[in-house]
Amino acid sequence: MMMTVGEFLQRVEDHLAVSGITPTRFGITLANDPNFVRDLRAGRVPNLELAGRVIAHIEAAASSGQAVPAESPQPARASA
């Protein structure tokens, strides 16, 4: 299914409203970017891989009937 950037943003906004997750936490866990949602609201267009990951997460939450927290990415470790 093809979706416009506006439809994508609306899906994200709807998910945030239902799940109660903050835009910052959503961005960190799914895009490793705390400003992801803010940037979407300002017109950012995500690449297809990221958009697919976001939609898959939202659909998983919808099919389970509850908010599904995204798996947090592991922070990179600094070499000593």
PDB file of C-alpha atoms in Angstrom, residues 1 5 14 16 18-19 23 25 27 30 35 37 40 45-46 50 56 61 67-68 73-74 77-78 80:
ATOM      1  CA  MET A   1       0.000   0.000   0.000  1.00  0.00           C
ATOM      2  CA  VAL A   5       4.061  11.597   3.771  1.00  0.00           C
ATOM      3  CA  ASP A  14      -2.488   8.526  15.932  1.00  0.00           C
ATOM      4  CA  LEU A  16       1.384   8.460  19.776  1.00  0.00           C
ATOM      5  CA  VAL A  18      -3.195   5.847  21.533  1.00  0.00           C
ATOM      6  CA  SER A  19       0.028   4.505  23.007  1.00  0.00           C
ATOM      7  CA  PRO A  23       7.409  11.794  20.553  1.00  0.00           C
ATOM      8  CA  ARG A  25      10.883   8.252  23.134  1.00  0.00           C
ATOM      9  CA  GLY A  27      11.969   8.762  17.862  1.00  0.00           C
ATOM     10  CA  LEU A  30      12.519   3.564  16.299  1.00  0.00           C
ATOM     11  CA  ASN A  35      13.896  14.742  17.017  1.00  0.00           C
ATOM     12  CA  VAL A  37       8.709  13.214  15.179  1.00  0.00           C
ATOM     13  CA  LEU A  40       8.397  14.767  10.512  1.00  0.00           C
ATOM     14  CA  VAL A  45      10.616  12.546   4.618  1.00  0.00           C
ATOM     15  CA  PRO A  46      11.983   9.296   6.087  1.00  0.00           C
ATOM     16  CA  LEU A  50      12.823   3.640   8.346  1.00  0.00           C
ATOM     17  CA  ALA A  56       5.553  -2.350  11.074  1.00  0.00           C
ATOM     18  CA  ALA A  61       0.678  -2.470  18.170  1.00  0.00           C
ATOM     19  CA  ALA A  67       0.482  -0.150  22.608  1.00  0.00           C
ATOM     20  CA  VAL A  68       3.624  -2.155  21.903  1.00  0.00           C
ATOM     21  CA  PRO A  73      18.373   0.165  20.248  1.00  0.00           C
ATOM     22  CA  GLN A  74      21.551  -0.636  22.100  1.00  0.00           C
ATOM     23  CA  ARG A  77      29.923   1.683  23.228  1.00  0.00           C
ATOM     24  CA  ALA A  78      33.002   3.832  23.159  1.00  0.00           C
ATOM     25  CA  ALA A  80      38.777   2.429  25.511  1.00  0.00           C
TER      26      ALA A  80
END
